[in-house]
Structure formats: C-alpha cells, structure tokens
Amino acid sequence: MTIQPTNTALLDWSGDTLAIGLFEDAVELTGDLATLNEKSGGIFSEIIAEEEFTGKANSTVVIRVGASHPVRKVILVGLGKPDALKLETLRRVAATIARTAKKQKTKTLAVSLPVYNNDPAATAQAIAEGAQLALYQDTRFKSEPEDKNPNIETIDLLGLAGQEAAITRAEQIVSGVILARQLVAAPANAVTPITMAETSQAIAKEHGLELQILEKEDCEKLGMGAYLGVAQASDLPPKFIHLTYKPATAPRRKLAIIGKGLTFDSGGLNIKGAGSGIETMKIDMGGAAATLGAAKAIGQLKPDVEVHFISAVTENMISGKAMHPGDILTASNGKTIEVNNTDAEGRLTLADALVYADKLGVDAIVDLATLTGACVVALGDDIAGLFTPDDGVASQLQTASEAAGEKIWRMPMEEKYFEGLKSGIADMKNTGPRYGGSITAALFLKQFVKDTPWAHLDIAGPVWADKENGYNGAGATGFGVRTLVSWVLS
C-alpha cells in the first residue's frame, strides 16, 4: 500500500472512495461538499438526514455516488467535537476510514481531514499511522485468509503535499509496532529465546545496530542468579540480548530500554491452574517485543541519541531442574531473594537486566513488562501503569505517551509497602501481600537500580486486545513501541 500526500483539490480527485471528516453538530454541507452534493442530485444531504448522521467521533455514512461520477463512493466520518481534536483523534478516524474503505472493496482512497494545530507534518504522520495499523492483519498461521476483500493500493492525503518525510517516519514506526505485534501474537513454539535472539540479529544486520548476546555461561560469570534461576527448568537456553543503537555523531543523551522476555510462563512449580489463562502466556514477552520493535524503528529513524535495548529472554517452565518455592537466589548486585512464588518470575529476570543496564552509564532507564494482574485490576485493559521515583522521567514518559496515543497512568511508589517483601532468611522475597501487588512489584525492581533515573511500565493490560479497538485489531497491540520511540526522539 502506498500513502502519498497531495494538493489535489477535493473536487478534482477521482478514484474509488473519497473520505471526508466532519465535526460533530457541524455537518451542514458547505463549500466543496455542497458542490459534490449538488452534482450528485442532493444524495449527500438526503442520506445524512436519513441516517441521522451528526458527526460523532468515528461514526460513518457510506454514500454511493453513481457510475457517472469520478468518485464511486464517499465516506463521511465523524470527528467529534472541534475542541476535542487531537492527533489521536486523527489516528482513530484514519483507522475507521481505512477499515470502512476496505470493506467497500476500495483500491484507491483519498482522505480529507483537518490539519491539527497548524501542523501538517504531525497530521500526515498520525493519519498514516492510524491507517496502516488498522489495516494490518496477521495471517501467518492460517492456511487460507478469511478476509477476501482486496487490499487498498493507494491512499492520497488531500491538502498535505510535501509531507513525504512525515509519512516515511510513520511507516518506520509502524514497522516496529507490527514486529512487536507479530512477536506477541506468535505461539511459544514459534517464538522462543532462540528466535528472539535471531530477530535481534536481523534487526542489527538490517539497521546497523551493535549486538551482544550473552549465553548462559556468560550470565553465570556475571552472577545473574535471579535470571538463571528462572531459566534453569527450560530445555531451551536463555538468551540475554543487548542491542545498541549509536548515532553517527556524539549522542546528546544515552538511554536504556529493558523488556521482560518470558516467551512462555507456565508459572513454574507454582503452576498456573485451569482458568488462569495459562494458554495466553505466550504474551509474557510483550515488554521484550516492544523493546525490539522500538529498536527496529529507532534503527531507521536514526536520532542523535544512543539507545541500549536489553532483554533477559527465557521460558519459565517445570522440570526436575526447576527452582523450588523457598529457594534463595543471588542477583548480580549481590542481593539475595527468597522465591516465595515461582510465578513472580518476570521481576527476577528484570532484576539482573536492571543491574546490567545500571552499569552502562546511561542517563535514564525504562523497563516494560507484562508484570502483574494487579495492574490490570487497577487500570483495566487500555492503560499501563507508570512507576518511578523520578519526576523528570515521569514527565518525559507522560508527554511521550500522550503524543503517541498510548495511555499510561502514574502510580504511587509507597515505600512503606516494601515491608511486605521482607524475608527472615534473605534480603527480600519476590512477592508481597495480595493487595498493592503492582506497587510491591515496582518496589522490588527499584532495589536493583542505584542512582540512574529509572521508570517501570507495567503493560499487562494494553499489550493484548480481546476485540477491535481503534487502530488495534483483536490480539496483540504492539503497545509501548510508539511511546518509547516518542520518548527517545523528544
């Protein structure tokens, strides 16, 4: 599919489908739209009245204009209230248009939407992102695709000539989101620690990143007892992945991004029971998927920022070699951990990854993890939890997430709750009381960062969608990639 900006006037464009955005309670036909209505014998005003179309956000009306007209169909799409217009509005409207046009068997599509905040570049990027993300379909594991409609071949963005660079940027970012979606959606027999390492190798080769993969023996030398404790039951070897993007010139700052990379989580000897969603635990590497997706995007965007992409990848399995509940592990910073729940394994792998990143001399660290069900209970399926003691990093991430349209909410780091992690025989336990579980998880992670500004994103809710939502289809969302990219670029 080709997305191209053009200054072709609305009345001069010809093709399969023309999509026009209208604000809520402002659907009077004026200007070019009035002319189109007149040329089509008043069919626009007739259908608007008949369908009671008022311009509510993402509502649509499809109008067949007629064979004699240069445009076969017109889609009117609601933009909502004018004062509520955001870039995220345009992404979601573009997704609605793209899906509607595809159902109408459109091959050539033109989109006419308002420019946000006098910023045509941001407008073009948002529209391109929304359309591409909405039209993506994962058919890798189907013998025959269910969708028989033809693909849209071209999308013309009317009134946005000269914004080719913005569209290219959107395509580069979307490629990272799609990689993350593919990794999360694939089953655990297709995405393993080995294939995650191979994916990293492909990113490094294609986009010029440096790559270091630490094998089990390397991790043992570094004293990564927490990570290796989780990995020891799997028949597949662990892979500690460290991708590095370095700009051509001196970097203005250095950042580290860490993703939780459990390619399957059985729960270990605290095995997940029936009804616990064990069959969905292929998604437990959603943080690592977002990290690799961001690496793919950043490798193409080439900002003047050095970025380290890190993931301690493994499976959490059951065997005669499995760690027991009650075992004591020693992390690479020397802290000892009593494992009172083997199903709280992600924080153990992140512990050693955080210690590793903290030694790189970066200006800030952000980790992403499908860490706790408690965060889903607190914030639902659409919002990630942000935990950090650093107001500066919090502000940066909140700004980045708003620009990206990915929702995060800052949660408290209540230090008193760490008392629930105290152990009688080790420095700490890996889980605390039932209540405040996402907070105690974040406080656990905090023990493995010294002085580097750090933030933790619990993405357990938004990494997966049970049904279509905006530009996300049902399934893996690729959540986090666009926020991370926005953070790096800001």
Short mmCIF file of C-alpha atoms in Angstrom, two decimals:
data_model
loop_
_atom_site.label_atom_id
_atom_site.label_comp_id
_atom_site.label_asym_id
_atom_site.label_seq_id
_atom_site.Cartn_x
_atom_site.Cartn_y
_atom_site.Cartn_z
CA MET A 1 0.00 0.00 0.00
CA THR A 2 1.27 3.47 -0.91
CA ILE A 3 0.36 6.53 1.13
CA GLN A 4 1.06 9.77 -0.68
CA PRO A 5 0.44 13.43 0.18
CA THR A 6 -1.11 15.64 -2.49
CA ASN A 7 -2.60 19.07 -3.02
CA THR A 8 -5.22 17.72 -5.41
CA ALA A 9 -8.46 19.54 -4.64
CA LEU A 10 -11.33 17.55 -3.24
CA LEU A 11 -13.46 18.27 -6.33
CA ASP A 12 -10.66 17.28 -8.71
CA TRP A 13 -9.79 13.90 -7.19
CA SER A 14 -11.01 10.76 -8.92
CA GLY A 15 -10.91 7.17 -7.72
CA ASP A 16 -12.82 4.53 -5.80
CA THR A 17 -13.56 6.18 -2.46
CA LEU A 18 -13.29 9.69 -1.03
CA ALA A 19 -13.37 10.05 2.78
CA ILE A 20 -14.27 13.39 4.37
CA GLY A 21 -14.20 14.26 8.06
CA LEU A 22 -16.97 16.36 9.64
CA PHE A 23 -17.12 17.76 13.17
CA GLU A 24 -19.97 16.88 15.49
CA ASP A 25 -23.10 19.02 15.03
CA ALA A 26 -21.41 20.75 12.08
CA VAL A 27 -22.50 18.54 9.21
CA GLU A 28 -24.01 21.30 7.10
CA LEU A 29 -22.93 20.87 3.51
CA THR A 30 -20.81 23.88 2.58
CA GLY A 31 -18.03 24.64 0.14
CA ASP A 32 -16.73 21.69 -1.90
CA LEU A 33 -19.01 19.27 -0.08
CA ALA A 34 -22.05 21.32 -1.05
CA THR A 35 -20.85 21.27 -4.65
CA LEU A 36 -20.43 17.49 -4.52
CA ASN A 37 -23.92 17.18 -3.09
CA GLU A 38 -25.33 19.34 -5.84
CA LYS A 39 -23.53 17.36 -8.55
CA SER A 40 -24.90 14.10 -7.13
CA GLY A 41 -28.50 15.29 -7.07
CA GLY A 42 -28.67 16.01 -3.34
CA ILE A 43 -27.92 12.43 -2.26
CA PHE A 44 -25.47 13.58 0.45
CA SER A 45 -27.98 15.71 2.35
CA GLU A 46 -30.64 13.03 1.87
CA ILE A 47 -28.52 10.23 3.41
CA ILE A 48 -27.21 12.45 6.22
CA ALA A 49 -30.78 13.11 7.26
CA GLU A 50 -31.90 9.53 6.72
CA GLU A 51 -29.02 8.05 8.77
CA GLU A 52 -29.24 10.83 11.38
CA PHE A 53 -25.51 11.41 10.97
CA THR A 54 -24.34 14.08 13.43
CA GLY A 55 -20.56 13.73 13.20
CA LYS A 56 -19.98 11.85 16.46
CA ALA A 57 -16.43 10.58 16.68
CA ASN A 58 -15.77 7.61 14.36
CA SER A 59 -19.38 7.35 13.15
CA THR A 60 -19.65 6.81 9.40
CA VAL A 61 -22.02 7.10 6.47
CA VAL A 62 -21.18 5.49 3.14
CA ILE A 63 -22.68 7.11 0.03
CA ARG A 64 -22.64 5.51 -3.41
CA VAL A 65 -22.36 8.47 -5.77
CA GLY A 66 -23.00 6.76 -9.08
CA ALA A 67 -21.15 5.35 -12.07
CA SER A 68 -21.08 8.66 -13.95
CA HIS A 69 -19.24 10.46 -11.15
CA PRO A 70 -15.38 10.43 -10.98
CA VAL A 71 -15.69 9.16 -7.38
CA ARG A 72 -17.50 5.86 -6.89
CA LYS A 73 -18.24 6.20 -3.14
CA VAL A 74 -17.93 8.82 -0.41
CA ILE A 75 -17.39 8.06 3.27
CA LEU A 76 -18.44 10.75 5.73
CA VAL A 77 -16.74 10.18 9.07
CA GLY A 78 -17.38 11.94 12.37
CA LEU A 79 -14.56 13.83 14.06
CA GLY A 80 -16.32 14.56 17.34
CA LYS A 81 -16.25 17.99 18.97
CA PRO A 82 -13.84 20.53 17.40
CA ASP A 83 -12.30 21.44 20.75
CA ALA A 84 -11.51 17.74 21.41
CA LEU A 85 -9.48 17.28 18.23
CA LYS A 86 -6.11 15.63 18.94
CA LEU A 87 -3.58 13.67 16.93
CA GLU A 88 -5.05 10.54 18.49
CA THR A 89 -8.44 11.60 17.09
CA LEU A 90 -6.92 11.62 13.61
CA ARG A 91 -5.27 8.21 14.13
CA ARG A 92 -8.55 6.66 15.16
CA VAL A 93 -10.55 8.38 12.42
CA ALA A 94 -7.98 7.23 9.85
CA ALA A 95 -8.37 3.69 11.19
CA THR A 96 -12.16 3.91 10.84
CA ILE A 97 -11.83 5.22 7.29
CA ALA A 98 -9.32 2.55 6.27
CA ARG A 99 -11.38 -0.34 7.62
CA THR A 100 -14.60 1.02 6.12
CA ALA A 101 -12.96 1.59 2.74
CA LYS A 102 -11.53 -1.93 2.68
CA LYS A 103 -14.98 -3.40 3.37
CA GLN A 104 -16.22 -1.35 0.42
CA LYS A 105 -13.63 -3.11 -1.78
CA THR A 106 -11.71 0.12 -2.28
CA LYS A 107 -8.41 0.09 -4.11
CA THR A 108 -7.82 3.85 -4.41
CA LEU A 109 -8.73 6.03 -1.42
CA ALA A 110 -8.48 9.76 -0.74
CA VAL A 111 -8.68 11.22 2.77
CA SER A 112 -9.66 14.81 3.57
CA LEU A 113 -9.23 15.61 7.28
CA PRO A 114 -8.47 18.87 9.13
CA VAL A 115 -4.89 19.83 9.95
CA TYR A 116 -4.18 19.53 13.66
CA ASN A 117 -2.79 22.63 15.37
CA ASN A 118 -1.45 24.07 12.08
CA ASP A 119 0.99 21.13 11.93
CA PRO A 120 0.68 19.31 8.59
CA ALA A 121 3.64 17.00 9.32
CA ALA A 122 2.16 15.69 12.58
CA THR A 123 -1.24 15.41 10.87
CA ALA A 124 0.12 13.37 7.97
CA GLN A 125 2.06 11.11 10.34
CA ALA A 126 -0.96 10.45 12.55
CA ILE A 127 -3.22 9.61 9.59
CA ALA A 128 -0.61 7.31 8.08
CA GLU A 129 -0.07 5.54 11.41
CA GLY A 130 -3.77 5.01 12.03
CA ALA A 131 -4.49 3.64 8.56
CA GLN A 132 -1.53 1.27 8.46
CA LEU A 133 -2.06 -0.10 11.97
CA ALA A 134 -5.77 -0.66 11.33
CA LEU A 135 -5.22 -2.50 8.04
CA TYR A 136 -2.55 -4.86 9.38
CA GLN A 137 -3.73 -8.46 9.54
CA ASP A 138 -1.73 -11.39 10.90
CA THR A 139 -2.44 -14.39 8.68
CA ARG A 140 0.85 -16.25 9.25
CA PHE A 141 -0.75 -19.24 10.89
CA LYS A 142 -3.87 -19.55 8.69
CA SER A 143 -3.92 -21.92 5.74
CA GLU A 144 -6.31 -19.56 3.97
CA PRO A 145 -7.01 -15.92 4.89
CA GLU A 146 -10.60 -15.24 5.95
CA ASP A 147 -10.72 -11.71 4.57
CA LYS A 148 -11.50 -11.91 0.85
CA ASN A 149 -11.70 -8.14 0.26
CA PRO A 150 -8.95 -6.67 -1.93
CA ASN A 151 -6.26 -4.61 -0.27
CA ILE A 152 -6.21 -0.84 -0.57
CA GLU A 153 -3.46 0.02 -3.02
CA THR A 154 -3.11 3.79 -2.59
CA ILE A 155 -4.20 6.39 -0.05
CA ASP A 156 -3.98 10.05 -1.10
CA LEU A 157 -3.82 12.57 1.74
CA LEU A 158 -5.53 15.65 0.33
CA GLY A 159 -4.12 19.04 1.26
CA LEU A 160 -0.90 17.60 2.71
CA ALA A 161 1.53 17.91 -0.18
CA GLY A 162 5.18 17.99 0.82
CA GLN A 163 4.78 15.72 3.86
CA GLU A 164 6.59 12.71 2.43
CA ALA A 165 9.09 12.69 5.30
CA ALA A 166 6.28 12.51 7.87
CA ILE A 167 4.71 9.56 6.07
CA THR A 168 8.08 7.79 5.90
CA ARG A 169 8.50 8.34 9.63
CA ALA A 170 5.05 6.84 10.23
CA GLU A 171 5.96 3.81 8.14
CA GLN A 172 9.20 3.29 10.08
CA ILE A 173 7.44 3.49 13.44
CA VAL A 174 4.61 1.24 12.29
CA SER A 175 7.13 -1.37 11.14
CA GLY A 176 8.33 -1.57 14.74
CA VAL A 177 4.78 -1.85 16.09
CA ILE A 178 3.99 -4.64 13.62
CA LEU A 179 7.14 -6.54 14.63
CA ALA A 180 6.04 -6.31 18.27
CA ARG A 181 2.55 -7.49 17.35
CA GLN A 182 3.96 -10.45 15.45
CA LEU A 183 6.23 -11.49 18.30
CA VAL A 184 3.48 -11.29 20.93
CA ALA A 185 0.86 -13.00 18.74
CA ALA A 186 3.04 -15.94 17.74
CA PRO A 187 2.76 -19.08 19.87
CA ALA A 188 5.52 -20.22 22.19
CA ASN A 189 6.57 -22.97 19.78
CA ALA A 190 7.27 -20.29 17.16
CA VAL A 191 8.81 -17.57 19.33
CA THR A 192 11.44 -18.95 21.69
CA PRO A 193 14.53 -17.46 23.30
CA ILE A 194 16.45 -18.67 20.26
CA THR A 195 14.13 -17.00 17.74
CA MET A 196 14.12 -13.79 19.81
CA ALA A 197 17.91 -13.76 19.51
CA GLU A 198 17.62 -14.39 15.77
CA THR A 199 15.18 -11.50 15.46
CA SER A 200 17.70 -9.27 17.23
CA GLN A 201 20.40 -10.40 14.81
CA ALA A 202 18.15 -9.49 11.87
CA ILE A 203 17.47 -6.02 13.31
CA ALA A 204 21.17 -5.43 13.92
CA LYS A 205 22.12 -6.52 10.42
CA GLU A 206 19.37 -4.62 8.63
CA HIS A 207 19.62 -1.34 10.52
CA GLY A 208 23.25 -1.15 11.62
CA LEU A 209 22.90 -1.76 15.36
CA GLU A 210 25.53 -3.42 17.55
CA LEU A 211 24.52 -6.73 19.13
CA GLN A 212 25.79 -8.74 22.05
CA ILE A 213 24.04 -11.94 23.09
CA LEU A 214 25.10 -13.32 26.45
CA GLU A 215 24.80 -17.09 26.69
CA LYS A 216 24.15 -18.98 29.91
CA GLU A 217 27.85 -19.24 30.69
CA ASP A 218 28.32 -15.50 30.22
CA CYS A 219 25.43 -14.78 32.57
CA GLU A 220 26.89 -17.15 35.15
CA LYS A 221 30.17 -15.22 35.07
CA LEU A 222 28.23 -12.00 35.72
CA GLY A 223 26.44 -13.59 38.68
CA MET A 224 22.94 -13.32 37.20
CA GLY A 225 21.46 -15.80 39.65
CA ALA A 226 17.94 -14.34 39.63
CA TYR A 227 17.58 -14.57 35.84
CA LEU A 228 19.22 -18.00 35.63
CA GLY A 229 17.04 -19.30 38.45
CA VAL A 230 14.00 -18.72 36.25
CA ALA A 231 15.72 -20.16 33.18
CA GLN A 232 17.03 -23.36 34.73
CA ALA A 233 13.92 -25.53 34.17
CA SER A 234 13.65 -24.94 30.43
CA ASP A 235 15.15 -27.23 27.81
CA LEU A 236 15.81 -24.13 25.72
CA PRO A 237 18.86 -21.99 26.51
CA PRO A 238 18.37 -18.48 27.88
CA LYS A 239 19.46 -15.56 25.69
CA PHE A 240 20.42 -12.23 27.25
CA ILE A 241 20.02 -9.75 24.39
CA HIS A 242 21.78 -6.38 24.24
CA LEU A 243 21.21 -4.33 21.07
CA THR A 244 22.82 -0.90 20.84
CA TYR A 245 21.96 1.96 18.50
CA LYS A 246 24.70 4.59 18.25
CA PRO A 247 24.28 7.78 16.20
CA ALA A 248 26.92 8.90 13.71
CA THR A 249 27.75 11.94 15.86
CA ALA A 250 28.22 12.36 19.60
CA PRO A 251 24.91 11.47 21.29
CA ARG A 252 23.07 14.19 23.16
CA ARG A 253 21.99 11.58 25.71
CA LYS A 254 22.18 7.86 26.40
CA LEU A 255 19.16 5.73 27.29
CA ALA A 256 18.42 2.10 28.15
CA ILE A 257 15.18 0.27 27.43
CA ILE A 258 14.59 -3.12 29.06
CA GLY A 259 11.81 -5.53 28.12
CA LYS A 260 10.59 -8.54 30.08
CA GLY A 261 11.14 -11.52 27.79
CA LEU A 262 9.34 -14.62 29.07
CA THR A 263 8.48 -16.42 25.83
CA PHE A 264 6.22 -18.71 27.86
CA ASP A 265 5.25 -18.60 31.52
CA SER A 266 3.88 -21.81 32.99
CA GLY A 267 4.12 -20.37 36.48
CA GLY A 268 6.90 -22.78 37.38
CA LEU A 269 6.18 -25.09 40.32
CA ASN A 270 3.54 -22.57 41.38
CA ILE A 271 1.89 -23.63 38.16
CA LYS A 272 -0.95 -21.62 36.71
CA GLY A 273 -4.15 -23.62 37.08
CA ALA A 274 -7.15 -24.10 34.82
CA GLY A 275 -8.93 -20.81 34.20
CA SER A 276 -5.77 -18.82 34.94
CA GLY A 277 -5.13 -18.02 31.28
CA ILE A 278 -2.06 -20.23 31.00
CA GLU A 279 -2.82 -20.71 27.30
CA THR A 280 -2.28 -16.97 26.76
CA MET A 281 1.13 -16.87 28.42
CA LYS A 282 2.86 -16.53 25.06
CA ILE A 283 2.25 -12.80 25.61
CA ASP A 284 4.58 -12.63 28.60
CA MET A 285 7.35 -11.33 26.39
CA GLY A 286 5.32 -8.25 25.44
CA GLY A 287 7.90 -5.97 27.02
CA ALA A 288 10.74 -7.54 25.05
CA ALA A 289 8.62 -7.41 21.89
CA ALA A 290 8.09 -3.66 22.37
CA THR A 291 11.80 -3.25 23.04
CA LEU A 292 12.75 -4.99 19.79
CA GLY A 293 10.03 -3.13 17.91
CA ALA A 294 11.42 0.16 19.20
CA ALA A 295 14.92 -0.95 18.19
CA LYS A 296 13.70 -1.63 14.65
CA ALA A 297 12.06 1.80 14.44
CA ILE A 298 14.96 3.71 16.02
CA GLY A 299 17.41 1.95 13.69
CA GLN A 300 15.54 3.51 10.77
CA LEU A 301 14.81 6.92 12.29
CA LYS A 302 18.45 7.39 13.36
CA PRO A 303 18.12 10.03 16.10
CA ASP A 304 21.11 11.65 17.81
CA VAL A 305 20.55 9.55 20.93
CA GLU A 306 22.39 6.38 21.97
CA VAL A 307 19.93 3.66 22.98
CA HIS A 308 20.56 0.28 24.58
CA PHE A 309 17.81 -2.33 24.08
CA ILE A 310 18.05 -5.13 26.64
CA SER A 311 16.10 -8.27 27.41
CA ALA A 312 16.85 -11.30 29.57
CA VAL A 313 14.90 -13.82 27.49
CA THR A 314 13.90 -17.27 28.71
CA GLU A 315 10.96 -19.56 29.45
CA ASN A 316 9.51 -20.24 32.90
CA MET A 317 8.94 -23.99 32.79
CA ILE A 318 8.62 -27.05 35.02
CA SER A 319 11.13 -29.89 35.21
CA GLY A 320 13.34 -31.72 37.67
CA LYS A 321 15.71 -28.75 37.40
CA ALA A 322 13.10 -26.13 38.31
CA MET A 323 13.65 -23.68 41.13
CA HIS A 324 11.54 -24.51 44.16
CA PRO A 325 9.30 -22.22 46.13
CA GLY A 326 11.51 -21.24 49.06
CA ASP A 327 14.77 -21.27 47.13
CA ILE A 328 17.15 -18.36 47.63
CA LEU A 329 18.67 -16.71 44.56
CA THR A 330 21.51 -14.21 44.43
CA ALA A 331 21.20 -11.42 41.87
CA SER A 332 24.17 -9.87 40.11
CA ASN A 333 24.32 -6.96 42.57
CA GLY A 334 24.70 -9.40 45.46
CA LYS A 335 21.17 -9.04 46.83
CA THR A 336 19.53 -12.30 47.93
CA ILE A 337 15.93 -13.18 47.09
CA GLU A 338 13.68 -15.75 48.73
CA VAL A 339 11.44 -17.12 45.99
CA ASN A 340 8.09 -17.45 47.70
CA ASN A 341 6.28 -17.68 44.34
CA THR A 342 7.85 -19.07 41.17
CA ASP A 343 5.07 -17.40 39.16
CA ALA A 344 6.53 -13.99 40.02
CA GLU A 345 9.41 -14.74 37.68
CA GLY A 346 9.45 -11.67 35.46
CA ARG A 347 10.78 -9.42 38.19
CA LEU A 348 13.62 -11.90 38.77
CA THR A 349 14.76 -11.66 35.14
CA LEU A 350 14.35 -7.89 35.18
CA ALA A 351 16.43 -7.62 38.35
CA ASP A 352 19.61 -8.76 36.64
CA ALA A 353 18.77 -6.82 33.48
CA LEU A 354 18.41 -3.63 35.56
CA VAL A 355 21.75 -4.21 37.30
CA TYR A 356 23.35 -4.72 33.88
CA ALA A 357 21.80 -1.55 32.42
CA ASP A 358 22.68 0.48 35.50
CA LYS A 359 26.36 -0.14 34.80
CA LEU A 360 26.20 1.25 31.24
CA GLY A 361 26.41 4.88 32.32
CA VAL A 362 23.11 5.88 30.70
CA ASP A 363 21.06 8.96 31.56
CA ALA A 364 17.82 7.04 32.17
CA ILE A 365 16.41 3.51 32.18
CA VAL A 366 12.87 2.46 31.32
CA ASP A 367 11.67 -1.12 31.67
CA LEU A 368 8.44 -2.55 30.23
CA ALA A 369 6.83 -5.71 31.48
CA THR A 370 3.61 -7.67 31.49
CA LEU A 371 4.30 -7.87 35.18
CA THR A 372 1.15 -8.04 37.31
CA GLY A 373 -2.51 -8.86 37.09
CA ALA A 374 -2.90 -6.36 39.91
CA CYS A 375 -2.16 -3.53 37.49
CA VAL A 376 -4.90 -4.77 35.15
CA VAL A 377 -7.32 -4.81 38.08
CA ALA A 378 -6.33 -1.23 38.92
CA LEU A 379 -6.23 0.31 35.42
CA GLY A 380 -8.07 -2.07 33.11
CA ASP A 381 -7.08 -3.23 29.64
CA ASP A 382 -6.25 0.10 27.99
CA ILE A 383 -3.88 1.79 30.42
CA ALA A 384 -0.33 0.92 31.50
CA GLY A 385 0.91 1.68 34.99
CA LEU A 386 3.88 4.04 35.33
CA PHE A 387 6.05 3.62 38.43
CA THR A 388 9.05 5.84 39.10
CA PRO A 389 10.56 7.86 41.95
CA ASP A 390 11.86 10.35 39.36
CA ASP A 391 9.52 13.21 38.43
CA GLY A 392 11.61 14.17 35.40
CA VAL A 393 11.42 10.73 33.78
CA ALA A 394 7.73 10.53 34.69
CA SER A 395 7.03 13.81 32.91
CA GLN A 396 9.00 12.73 29.84
CA LEU A 397 7.14 9.44 29.55
CA GLN A 398 3.74 11.02 30.13
CA THR A 399 4.42 13.55 27.36
CA ALA A 400 5.69 10.80 25.05
CA SER A 401 2.68 8.57 25.68
CA GLU A 402 0.24 11.42 25.04
CA ALA A 403 1.93 12.19 21.72
CA ALA A 404 1.81 8.50 20.80
CA GLY A 405 -1.78 7.99 21.90
CA GLU A 406 -0.82 5.16 24.28
CA LYS A 407 -2.33 5.66 27.73
CA ILE A 408 -0.24 5.44 30.89
CA TRP A 409 -1.07 6.49 34.44
CA ARG A 410 1.44 7.26 37.16
CA MET A 411 1.04 5.03 40.20
CA PRO A 412 2.40 5.57 43.72
CA MET A 413 5.72 4.15 44.92
CA GLU A 414 4.64 3.73 48.55
CA GLU A 415 7.90 2.82 50.28
CA LYS A 416 6.08 1.50 53.34
CA TYR A 417 4.74 -1.35 51.22
CA PHE A 418 8.27 -2.75 50.86
CA GLU A 419 7.83 -4.14 54.37
CA GLY A 420 5.64 -6.80 52.76
CA LEU A 421 8.68 -8.02 50.80
CA LYS A 422 10.92 -8.53 53.82
CA SER A 423 12.27 -12.03 54.34
CA GLY A 424 13.50 -13.65 57.53
CA ILE A 425 16.31 -15.50 55.73
CA ALA A 426 17.17 -13.32 52.69
CA ASP A 427 17.31 -9.66 51.73
CA MET A 428 13.78 -9.81 50.33
CA LYS A 429 11.04 -12.04 48.99
CA ASN A 430 9.95 -11.81 45.38
CA THR A 431 6.27 -11.20 46.22
CA GLY A 432 4.44 -9.36 48.93
CA PRO A 433 0.84 -9.37 50.19
CA ARG A 434 -2.07 -9.68 47.78
CA TYR A 435 -3.08 -6.03 47.96
CA GLY A 436 -0.96 -3.42 46.20
CA GLY A 437 0.71 -6.11 44.14
CA SER A 438 1.77 -3.88 41.27
CA ILE A 439 3.31 -1.41 43.73
CA THR A 440 5.33 -4.03 45.61
CA ALA A 441 6.50 -5.42 42.26
CA ALA A 442 7.81 -1.99 41.31
CA LEU A 443 9.45 -1.56 44.72
CA PHE A 444 11.16 -4.92 44.20
CA LEU A 445 12.61 -3.71 40.88
CA LYS A 446 13.79 -0.47 42.46
CA GLN A 447 16.26 -2.45 44.60
CA PHE A 448 18.32 -3.22 41.50
CA VAL A 449 18.92 0.35 40.30
CA LYS A 450 21.44 2.55 42.09
CA ASP A 451 21.47 6.18 41.00
CA THR A 452 20.28 6.12 37.38
CA PRO A 453 16.86 7.75 36.83
CA TRP A 454 14.51 4.83 36.22
CA ALA A 455 10.89 4.09 35.41
CA HIS A 456 8.87 0.90 35.18
CA LEU A 457 5.88 0.45 32.87
CA ASP A 458 3.50 -2.38 33.72
CA ILE A 459 1.86 -3.13 30.35
CA ALA A 460 -0.02 -6.30 31.34
CA GLY A 461 -3.37 -4.78 30.32
CA PRO A 462 -2.86 -2.99 26.99
CA VAL A 463 -0.44 -5.50 25.41
CA TRP A 464 -3.43 -7.54 24.18
CA ALA A 465 -6.94 -6.61 22.98
CA ASP A 466 -9.82 -9.08 23.14
CA LYS A 467 -11.70 -7.16 20.45
CA GLU A 468 -11.08 -4.47 17.86
CA ASN A 469 -10.30 -1.12 19.49
CA GLY A 470 -9.39 1.93 17.42
CA TYR A 471 -6.46 1.07 15.18
CA ASN A 472 -5.78 -2.13 17.14
CA GLY A 473 -7.39 -5.30 15.93
CA ALA A 474 -8.22 -8.17 18.25
CA GLY A 475 -4.97 -9.69 19.52
CA ALA A 476 -1.51 -8.25 20.04
CA THR A 477 -1.38 -4.44 20.03
CA GLY A 478 2.34 -3.68 19.93
CA PHE A 479 1.74 -1.39 22.91
CA GLY A 480 4.74 0.61 24.06
CA VAL A 481 6.67 0.89 20.79
CA ARG A 482 5.30 4.29 19.82
CA THR A 483 5.70 5.69 23.35
CA LEU A 484 9.30 4.50 23.52
CA VAL A 485 10.08 6.00 20.12
CA SER A 486 8.44 9.27 21.12
CA TRP A 487 10.48 9.30 24.35
CA VAL A 488 13.75 8.68 22.55
CA LEU A 489 13.05 11.34 19.91
CA SER A 490 11.86 14.01 22.37
#
